[in-house]
Short mmCIF file of C-alpha atoms in Angstrom, two decimals:
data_model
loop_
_atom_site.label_atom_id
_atom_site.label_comp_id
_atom_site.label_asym_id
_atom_site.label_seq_id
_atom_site.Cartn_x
_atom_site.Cartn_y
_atom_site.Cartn_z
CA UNK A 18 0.00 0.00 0.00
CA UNK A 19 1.28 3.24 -0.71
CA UNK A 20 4.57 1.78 -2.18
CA UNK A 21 4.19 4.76 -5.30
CA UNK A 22 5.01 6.99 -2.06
CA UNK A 23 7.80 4.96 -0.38
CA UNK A 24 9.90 4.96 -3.07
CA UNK A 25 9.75 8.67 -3.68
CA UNK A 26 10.65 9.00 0.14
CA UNK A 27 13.38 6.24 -0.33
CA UNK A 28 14.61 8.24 -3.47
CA UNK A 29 15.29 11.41 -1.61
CA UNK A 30 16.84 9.73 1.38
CA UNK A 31 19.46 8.62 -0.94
CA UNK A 32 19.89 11.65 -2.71
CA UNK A 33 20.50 13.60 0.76
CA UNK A 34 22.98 11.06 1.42
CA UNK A 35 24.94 11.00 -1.74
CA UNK A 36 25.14 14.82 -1.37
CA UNK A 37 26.12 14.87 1.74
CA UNK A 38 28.60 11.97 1.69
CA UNK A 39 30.29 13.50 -1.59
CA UNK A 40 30.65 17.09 0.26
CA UNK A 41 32.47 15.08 2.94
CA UNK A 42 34.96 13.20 0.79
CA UNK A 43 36.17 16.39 -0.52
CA UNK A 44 36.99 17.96 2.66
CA UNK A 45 38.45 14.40 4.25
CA UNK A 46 40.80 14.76 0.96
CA UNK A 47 41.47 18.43 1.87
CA UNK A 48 42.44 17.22 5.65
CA UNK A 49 45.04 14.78 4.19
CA UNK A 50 46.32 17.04 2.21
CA UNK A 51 46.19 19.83 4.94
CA UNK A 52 48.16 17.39 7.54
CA UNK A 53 51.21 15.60 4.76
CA UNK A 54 51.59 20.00 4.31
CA UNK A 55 52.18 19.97 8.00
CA UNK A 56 54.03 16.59 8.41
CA UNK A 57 55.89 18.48 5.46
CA UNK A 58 57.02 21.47 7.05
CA UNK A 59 57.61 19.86 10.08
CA UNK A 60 60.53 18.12 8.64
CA UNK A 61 61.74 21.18 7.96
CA UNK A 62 61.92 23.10 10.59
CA UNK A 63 63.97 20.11 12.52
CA UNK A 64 66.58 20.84 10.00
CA UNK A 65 66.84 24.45 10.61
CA UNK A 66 68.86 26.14 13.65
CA UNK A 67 67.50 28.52 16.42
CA UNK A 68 67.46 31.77 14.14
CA UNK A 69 65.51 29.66 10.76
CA UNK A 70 63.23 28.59 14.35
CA UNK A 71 62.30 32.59 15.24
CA UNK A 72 61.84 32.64 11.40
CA UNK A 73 59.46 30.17 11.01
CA UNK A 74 57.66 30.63 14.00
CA UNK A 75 56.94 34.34 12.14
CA UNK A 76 56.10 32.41 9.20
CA UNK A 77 53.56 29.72 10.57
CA UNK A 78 51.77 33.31 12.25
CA UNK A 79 51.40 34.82 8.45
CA UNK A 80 50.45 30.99 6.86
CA UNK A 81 47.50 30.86 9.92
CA UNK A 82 46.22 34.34 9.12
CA UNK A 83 46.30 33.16 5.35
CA UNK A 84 44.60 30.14 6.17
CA UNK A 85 42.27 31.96 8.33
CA UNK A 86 41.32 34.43 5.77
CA UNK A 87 40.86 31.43 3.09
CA UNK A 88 38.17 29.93 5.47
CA UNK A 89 36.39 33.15 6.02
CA UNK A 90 36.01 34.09 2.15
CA UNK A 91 34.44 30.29 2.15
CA UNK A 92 31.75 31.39 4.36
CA UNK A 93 30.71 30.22 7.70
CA UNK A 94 29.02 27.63 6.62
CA UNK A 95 32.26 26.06 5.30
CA UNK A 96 34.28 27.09 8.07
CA UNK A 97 31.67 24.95 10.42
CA UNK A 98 31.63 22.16 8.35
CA UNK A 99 35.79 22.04 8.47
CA UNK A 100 35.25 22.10 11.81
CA UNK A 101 32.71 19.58 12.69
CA UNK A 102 35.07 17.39 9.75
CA UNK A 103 38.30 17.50 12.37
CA UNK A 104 36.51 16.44 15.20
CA UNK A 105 35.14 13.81 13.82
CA UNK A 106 31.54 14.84 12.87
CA UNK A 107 30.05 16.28 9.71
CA UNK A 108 27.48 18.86 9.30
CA UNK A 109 24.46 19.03 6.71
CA UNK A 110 24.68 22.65 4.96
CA UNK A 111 21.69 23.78 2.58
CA UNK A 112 23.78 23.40 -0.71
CA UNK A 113 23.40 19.17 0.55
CA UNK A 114 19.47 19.24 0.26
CA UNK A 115 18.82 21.81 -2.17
CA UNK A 116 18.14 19.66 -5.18
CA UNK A 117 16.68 16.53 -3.02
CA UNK A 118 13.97 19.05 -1.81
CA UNK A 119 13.38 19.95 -4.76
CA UNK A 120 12.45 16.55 -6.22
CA UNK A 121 11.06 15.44 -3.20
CA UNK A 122 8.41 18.30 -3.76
CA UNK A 123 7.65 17.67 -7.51
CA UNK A 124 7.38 13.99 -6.03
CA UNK A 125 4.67 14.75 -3.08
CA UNK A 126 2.60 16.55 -5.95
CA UNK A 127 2.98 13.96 -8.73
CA UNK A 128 2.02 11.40 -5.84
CA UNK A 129 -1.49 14.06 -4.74
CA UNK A 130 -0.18 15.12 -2.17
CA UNK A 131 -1.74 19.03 -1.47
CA UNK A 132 0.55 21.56 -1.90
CA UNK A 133 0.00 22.95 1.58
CA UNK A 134 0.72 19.82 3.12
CA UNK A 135 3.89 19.36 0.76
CA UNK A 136 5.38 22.95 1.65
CA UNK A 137 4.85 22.32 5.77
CA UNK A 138 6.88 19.09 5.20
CA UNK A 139 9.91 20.12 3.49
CA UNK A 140 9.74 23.16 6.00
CA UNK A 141 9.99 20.97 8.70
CA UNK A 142 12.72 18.78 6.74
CA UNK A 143 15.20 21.85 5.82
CA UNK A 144 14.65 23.48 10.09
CA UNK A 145 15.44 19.35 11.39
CA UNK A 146 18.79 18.88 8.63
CA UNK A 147 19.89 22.01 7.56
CA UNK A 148 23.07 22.88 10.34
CA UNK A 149 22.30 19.27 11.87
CA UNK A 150 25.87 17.17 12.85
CA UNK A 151 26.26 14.06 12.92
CA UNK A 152 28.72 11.84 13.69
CA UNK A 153 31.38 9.77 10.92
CA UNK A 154 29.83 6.84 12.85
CA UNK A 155 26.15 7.44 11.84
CA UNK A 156 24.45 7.16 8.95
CA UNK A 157 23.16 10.04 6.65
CA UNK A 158 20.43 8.27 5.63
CA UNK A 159 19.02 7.44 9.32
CA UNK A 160 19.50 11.29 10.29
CA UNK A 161 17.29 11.66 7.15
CA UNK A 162 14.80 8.92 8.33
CA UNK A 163 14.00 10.43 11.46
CA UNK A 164 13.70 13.85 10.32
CA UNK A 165 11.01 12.67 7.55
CA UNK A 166 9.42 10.86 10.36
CA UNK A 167 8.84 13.94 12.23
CA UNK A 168 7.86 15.64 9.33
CA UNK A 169 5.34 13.27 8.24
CA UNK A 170 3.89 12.71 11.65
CA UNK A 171 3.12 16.32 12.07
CA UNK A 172 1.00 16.13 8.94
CA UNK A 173 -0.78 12.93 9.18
CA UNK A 174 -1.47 12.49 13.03
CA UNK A 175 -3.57 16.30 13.23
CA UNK A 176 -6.68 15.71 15.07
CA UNK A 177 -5.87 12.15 16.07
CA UNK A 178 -8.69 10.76 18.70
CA UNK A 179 -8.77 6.56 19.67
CA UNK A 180 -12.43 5.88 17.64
CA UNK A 181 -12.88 3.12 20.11
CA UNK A 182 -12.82 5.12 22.77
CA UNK A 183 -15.00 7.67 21.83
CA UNK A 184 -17.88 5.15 21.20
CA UNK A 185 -17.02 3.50 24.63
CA UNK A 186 -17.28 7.02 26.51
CA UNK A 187 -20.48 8.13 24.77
CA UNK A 188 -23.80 7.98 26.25
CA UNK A 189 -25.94 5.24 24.11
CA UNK A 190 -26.76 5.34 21.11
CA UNK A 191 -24.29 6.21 19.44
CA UNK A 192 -25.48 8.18 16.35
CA UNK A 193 -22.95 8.27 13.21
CA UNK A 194 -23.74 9.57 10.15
CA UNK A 195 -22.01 8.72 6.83
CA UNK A 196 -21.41 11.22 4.01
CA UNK A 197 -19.36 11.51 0.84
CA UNK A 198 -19.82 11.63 -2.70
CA UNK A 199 -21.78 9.08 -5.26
CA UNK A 200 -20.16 5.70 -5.72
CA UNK A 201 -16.91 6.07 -2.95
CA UNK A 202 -18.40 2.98 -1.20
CA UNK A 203 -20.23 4.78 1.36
CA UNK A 204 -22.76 2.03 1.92
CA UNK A 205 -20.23 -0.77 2.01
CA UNK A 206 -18.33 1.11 4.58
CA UNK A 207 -21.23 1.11 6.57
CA UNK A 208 -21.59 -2.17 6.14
CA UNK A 209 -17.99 -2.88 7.43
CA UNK A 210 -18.78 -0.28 10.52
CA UNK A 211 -21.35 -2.99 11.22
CA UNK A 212 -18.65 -5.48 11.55
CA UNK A 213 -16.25 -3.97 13.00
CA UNK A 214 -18.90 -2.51 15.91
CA UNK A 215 -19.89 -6.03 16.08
CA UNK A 216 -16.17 -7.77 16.83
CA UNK A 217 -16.01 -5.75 19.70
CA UNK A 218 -19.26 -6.07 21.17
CA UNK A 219 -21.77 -3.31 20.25
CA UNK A 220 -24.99 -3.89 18.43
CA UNK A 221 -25.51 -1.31 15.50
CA UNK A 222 -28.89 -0.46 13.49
CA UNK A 223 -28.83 0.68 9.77
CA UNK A 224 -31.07 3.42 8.90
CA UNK A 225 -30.82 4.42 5.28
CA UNK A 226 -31.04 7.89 4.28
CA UNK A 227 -30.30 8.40 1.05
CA UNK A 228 -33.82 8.40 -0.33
CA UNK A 229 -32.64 10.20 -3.69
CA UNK A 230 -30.76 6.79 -5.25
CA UNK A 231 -33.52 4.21 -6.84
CA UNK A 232 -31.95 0.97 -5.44
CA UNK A 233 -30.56 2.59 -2.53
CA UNK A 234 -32.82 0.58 -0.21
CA UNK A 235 -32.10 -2.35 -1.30
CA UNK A 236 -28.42 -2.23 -1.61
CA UNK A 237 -28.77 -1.48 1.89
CA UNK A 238 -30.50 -4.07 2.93
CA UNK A 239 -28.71 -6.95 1.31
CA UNK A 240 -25.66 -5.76 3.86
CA UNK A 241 -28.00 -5.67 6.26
CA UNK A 242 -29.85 -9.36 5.83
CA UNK A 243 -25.62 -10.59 5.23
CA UNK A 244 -24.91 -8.93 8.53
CA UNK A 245 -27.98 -9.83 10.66
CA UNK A 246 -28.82 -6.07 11.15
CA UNK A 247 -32.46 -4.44 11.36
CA UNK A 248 -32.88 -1.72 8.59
CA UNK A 249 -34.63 1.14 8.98
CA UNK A 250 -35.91 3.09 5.36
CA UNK A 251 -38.70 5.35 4.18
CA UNK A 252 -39.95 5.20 0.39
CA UNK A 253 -38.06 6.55 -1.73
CA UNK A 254 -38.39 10.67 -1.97
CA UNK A 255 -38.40 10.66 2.01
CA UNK A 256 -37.07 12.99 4.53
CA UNK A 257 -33.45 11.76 5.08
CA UNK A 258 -33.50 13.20 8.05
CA UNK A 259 -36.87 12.05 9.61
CA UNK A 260 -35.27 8.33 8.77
CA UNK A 261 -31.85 8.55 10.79
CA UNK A 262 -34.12 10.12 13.37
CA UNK A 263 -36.45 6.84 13.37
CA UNK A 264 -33.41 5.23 13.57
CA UNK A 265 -32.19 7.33 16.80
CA UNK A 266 -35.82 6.04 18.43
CA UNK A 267 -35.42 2.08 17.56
CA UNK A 268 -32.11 1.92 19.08
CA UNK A 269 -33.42 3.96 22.03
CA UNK A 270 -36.37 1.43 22.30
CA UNK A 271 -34.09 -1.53 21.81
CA UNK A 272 -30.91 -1.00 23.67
CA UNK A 273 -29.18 -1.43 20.30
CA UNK A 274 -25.87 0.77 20.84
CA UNK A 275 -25.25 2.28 17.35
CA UNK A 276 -26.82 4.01 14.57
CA UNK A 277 -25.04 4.21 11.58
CA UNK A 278 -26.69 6.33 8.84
CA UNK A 279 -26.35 6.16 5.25
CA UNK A 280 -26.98 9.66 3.34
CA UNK A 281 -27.24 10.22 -0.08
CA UNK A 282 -24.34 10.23 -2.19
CA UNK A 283 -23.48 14.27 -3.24
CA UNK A 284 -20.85 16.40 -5.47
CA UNK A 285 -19.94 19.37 -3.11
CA UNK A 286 -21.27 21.69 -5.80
CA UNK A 287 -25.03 20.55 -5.08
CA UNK A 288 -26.52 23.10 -2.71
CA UNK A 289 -29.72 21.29 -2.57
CA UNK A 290 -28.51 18.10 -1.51
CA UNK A 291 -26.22 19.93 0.90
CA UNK A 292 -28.33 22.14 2.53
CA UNK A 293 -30.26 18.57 3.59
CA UNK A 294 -26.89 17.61 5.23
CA UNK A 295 -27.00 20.11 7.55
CA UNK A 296 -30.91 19.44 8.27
CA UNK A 297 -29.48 15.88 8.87
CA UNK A 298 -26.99 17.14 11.26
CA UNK A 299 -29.87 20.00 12.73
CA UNK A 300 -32.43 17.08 13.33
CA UNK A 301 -30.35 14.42 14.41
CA UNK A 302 -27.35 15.82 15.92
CA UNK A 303 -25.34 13.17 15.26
CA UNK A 304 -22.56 12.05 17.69
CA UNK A 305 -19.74 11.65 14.79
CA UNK A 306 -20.04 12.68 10.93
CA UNK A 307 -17.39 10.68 8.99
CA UNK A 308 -16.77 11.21 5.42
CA UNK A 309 -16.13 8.63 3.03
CA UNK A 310 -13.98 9.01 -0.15
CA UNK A 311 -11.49 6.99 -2.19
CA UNK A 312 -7.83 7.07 -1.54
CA UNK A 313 -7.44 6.80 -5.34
CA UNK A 314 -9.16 10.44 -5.76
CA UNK A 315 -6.12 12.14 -4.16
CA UNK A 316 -6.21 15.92 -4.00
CA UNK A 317 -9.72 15.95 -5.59
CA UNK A 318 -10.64 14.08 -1.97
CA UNK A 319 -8.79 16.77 0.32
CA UNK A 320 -10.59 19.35 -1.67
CA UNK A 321 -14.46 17.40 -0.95
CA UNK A 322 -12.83 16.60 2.41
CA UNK A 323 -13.03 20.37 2.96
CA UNK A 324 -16.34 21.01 1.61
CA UNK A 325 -18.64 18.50 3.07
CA UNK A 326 -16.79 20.15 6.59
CA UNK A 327 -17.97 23.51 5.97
CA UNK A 328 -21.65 22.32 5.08
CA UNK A 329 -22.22 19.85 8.08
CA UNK A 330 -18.49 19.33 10.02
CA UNK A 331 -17.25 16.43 9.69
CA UNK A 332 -15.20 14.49 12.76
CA UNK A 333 -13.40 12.01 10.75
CA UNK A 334 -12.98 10.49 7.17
CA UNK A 335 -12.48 6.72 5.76
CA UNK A 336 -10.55 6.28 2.66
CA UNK A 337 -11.89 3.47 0.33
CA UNK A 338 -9.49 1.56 -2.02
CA UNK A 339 -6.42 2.00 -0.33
CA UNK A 340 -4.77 -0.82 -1.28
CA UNK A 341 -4.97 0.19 -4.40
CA UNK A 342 -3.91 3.56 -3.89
CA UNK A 343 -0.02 3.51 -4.86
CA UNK A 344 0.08 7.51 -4.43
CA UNK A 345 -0.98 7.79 -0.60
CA UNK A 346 -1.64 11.98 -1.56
CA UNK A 347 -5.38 11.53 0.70
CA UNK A 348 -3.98 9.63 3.75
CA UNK A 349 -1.03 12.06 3.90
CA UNK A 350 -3.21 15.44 3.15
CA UNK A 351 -6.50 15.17 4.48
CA UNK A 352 -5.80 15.70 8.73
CA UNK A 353 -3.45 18.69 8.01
CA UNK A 354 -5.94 20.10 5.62
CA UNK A 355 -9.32 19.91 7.53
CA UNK A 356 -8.12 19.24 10.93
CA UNK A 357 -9.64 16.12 10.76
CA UNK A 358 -7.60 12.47 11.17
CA UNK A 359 -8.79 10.00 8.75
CA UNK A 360 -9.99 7.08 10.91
CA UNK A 361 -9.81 3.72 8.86
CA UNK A 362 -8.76 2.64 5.70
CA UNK A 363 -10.92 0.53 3.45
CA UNK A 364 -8.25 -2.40 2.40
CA UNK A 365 -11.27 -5.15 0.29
CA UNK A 366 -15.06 -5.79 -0.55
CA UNK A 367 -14.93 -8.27 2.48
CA UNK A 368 -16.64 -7.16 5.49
CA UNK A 369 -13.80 -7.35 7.39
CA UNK A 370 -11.81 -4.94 5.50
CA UNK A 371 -11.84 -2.16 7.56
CA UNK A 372 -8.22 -1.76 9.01
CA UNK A 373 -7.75 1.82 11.76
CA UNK A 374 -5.76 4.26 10.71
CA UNK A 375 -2.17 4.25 12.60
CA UNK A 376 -0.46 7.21 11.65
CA UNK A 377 2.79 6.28 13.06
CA UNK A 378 2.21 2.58 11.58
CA UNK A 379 1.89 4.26 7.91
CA UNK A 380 4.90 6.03 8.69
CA UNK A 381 6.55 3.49 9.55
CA UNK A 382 6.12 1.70 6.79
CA UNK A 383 6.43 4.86 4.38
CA UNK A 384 9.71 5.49 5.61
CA UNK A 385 11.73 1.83 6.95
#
């Protein structure tokens, strides 16, 4: 999953360390040189007598200025690098991640990932490498692993909240309320909330409300009858709203625990069909509004993301078809951009294919 992304993260971890590495062979080669010059002179001066001593003692003071002044004109940058070089360290200067920033950007856009998101995490890369030292020991490439961590973490894990918890904590029923766009697999998601409710010991009822879709009811209810759950649905044309509500007042009158409520598949640019979002969330006042897109869609999700939130805010998102989503651009944008964590991941059509969203296990996996 995601391995479109990995390798692009791989790619500049290399680069920064083949820049970095070549820098530093050039300045050990300058220290040889620097100390057979010394070993050189040295030599010498144990031939000379106790005037040619005074002599070169005033020498060595004009050859240090020199050498002095040489380092300056190279900048401090240079002069910390030599440095950090003779004590055994070496130091990552700008000039080392210049270009691998710059491909790791195009990268993060070629792989949908917003361009917000992609500027905060090469500024975070060039304030946790640029001036960092590290030792001759170390690696280059781990310094750069743990700085993309960082980087990536910041992004991914905004809003974070433990889903199982929340349901736990709140009073019963729980009321959640599905939304998205046409055809994301809204309804199968749903249907895998059942499941997933179910493995850890809370009852759910369905309650359909998107009454706009001929078929919609009985899509519905063929998860339903495969699940064992009780449906609730109006005729077609219905209040959406007045259905999730019905829902509300089964699962009140039957100790059932959850409501999960399907809503009728939308494009952001519908005001009709979003204006009866935010009756559903006046009526109902749901307990947790999730929206539902594809990890395929990439930026054009971050950009719904951040519509359906302004017409009825959302608390959390599930991205459909991840494993088929080689990219990652949705998982990686849509937190920083909404403020919202993305919950689960749909991984299957099986029931069971529901997998939580880790942000530091994609992470981990993103970067080794």
């Amino acid at each position: 999953m995601f391995d479109g992304l990995k390798d692009k993260l791989d790619s500049f971890r290399s680069d920064v360390e083949e820049s970095a590495d070549a820098e530093a062979d050039v300045e050990a080669e300058a220290e040889v040189e620097a100390e057979a010059d010394v070993d050189a002179d040295s030599d010498v001066e144990a031939d000379t007598d106790a005037d040619s001593d005074v002599e070169a003692d005033t020498d060595a003071e004009s050859s240090t200025e020199s050498a002095s002044s040489d380092a300056d004109e190279d900048g401090p940058g240079r002069l910390q690098r030599a440095k950090a070089f003779a004590t055994g360290k070496v130091v990552l200067e700008e000039e080392d991640l210049e270009d691998p920033l710059w491909n790791l950007e195009m990268a993060l856009l070629e792989s949908d990932v917003e361009m917000g998101v992609a500027e905060a995490i090469l500024d975070d890369l060039r304030s946790n490498l640029i001036g960092e030292t590290k030792s001759q020991m170390a690696s280059t490439g781990d310094l750069v692993a743990d700085a993309l961590r960082d980087a990536l973490l910041d992004v991914i894990s905004v809003g974070q909240f433990d889903f199982e918890e929340r349901i736990a904590e709140a009073e019963k029923p729980v009321t959640i309320v599905f939304t998205g766009v046409n055809g994301v697999g809204k309804t199968t998601t749903i249907a895998k909330m059942a499941r997933y409710l179910e493995d850890r010991g809370y009852s759910s009822v369905l309650a359909n409300g998107d009454t706009y879709r001929a078929g919609a009811n009985e899509q519905i209810r063929e998860h339903a009858e495969a699940l064992g759950k009780r449906l609730i649905a109006h005729e077609q044309g219905g209040d959406p709203a007045a259905v999730i509500y019905d829902g509300v007042e089964y699962a009140e009158a039957n100790d059932v625990d959850v409501v999960l409520g399907d809503t009728a598949g939308r494009l952001h640019t519908s005001s009709d069909l979003m204006a009866q979002l935010e009756k559903i969330d006046r009526v109902v006042d749901p307990d947790l509004t999730i929206f539902v897109d594809e990890a395929v869609a990439g930026q054009d999700a971050v950009e719904r993301a951040k519509q359906f939130d302004d017409a009825a805010e959302i608390d959390g998102a599930v991205l459909t078809k991840a494993d088929a989503d080689s990219q990652g651009g949705a998982a990686i944008s849509v937190a920083y951009v909404t403020g919202k964590p993305v919950l689960f991941l749909g991984t299957g059509q099986g029931y069971d294919d529901l997998d939580r969203f880790d942000p530091e296990e994609l992470v981990a996996d993103l970067v080794g």
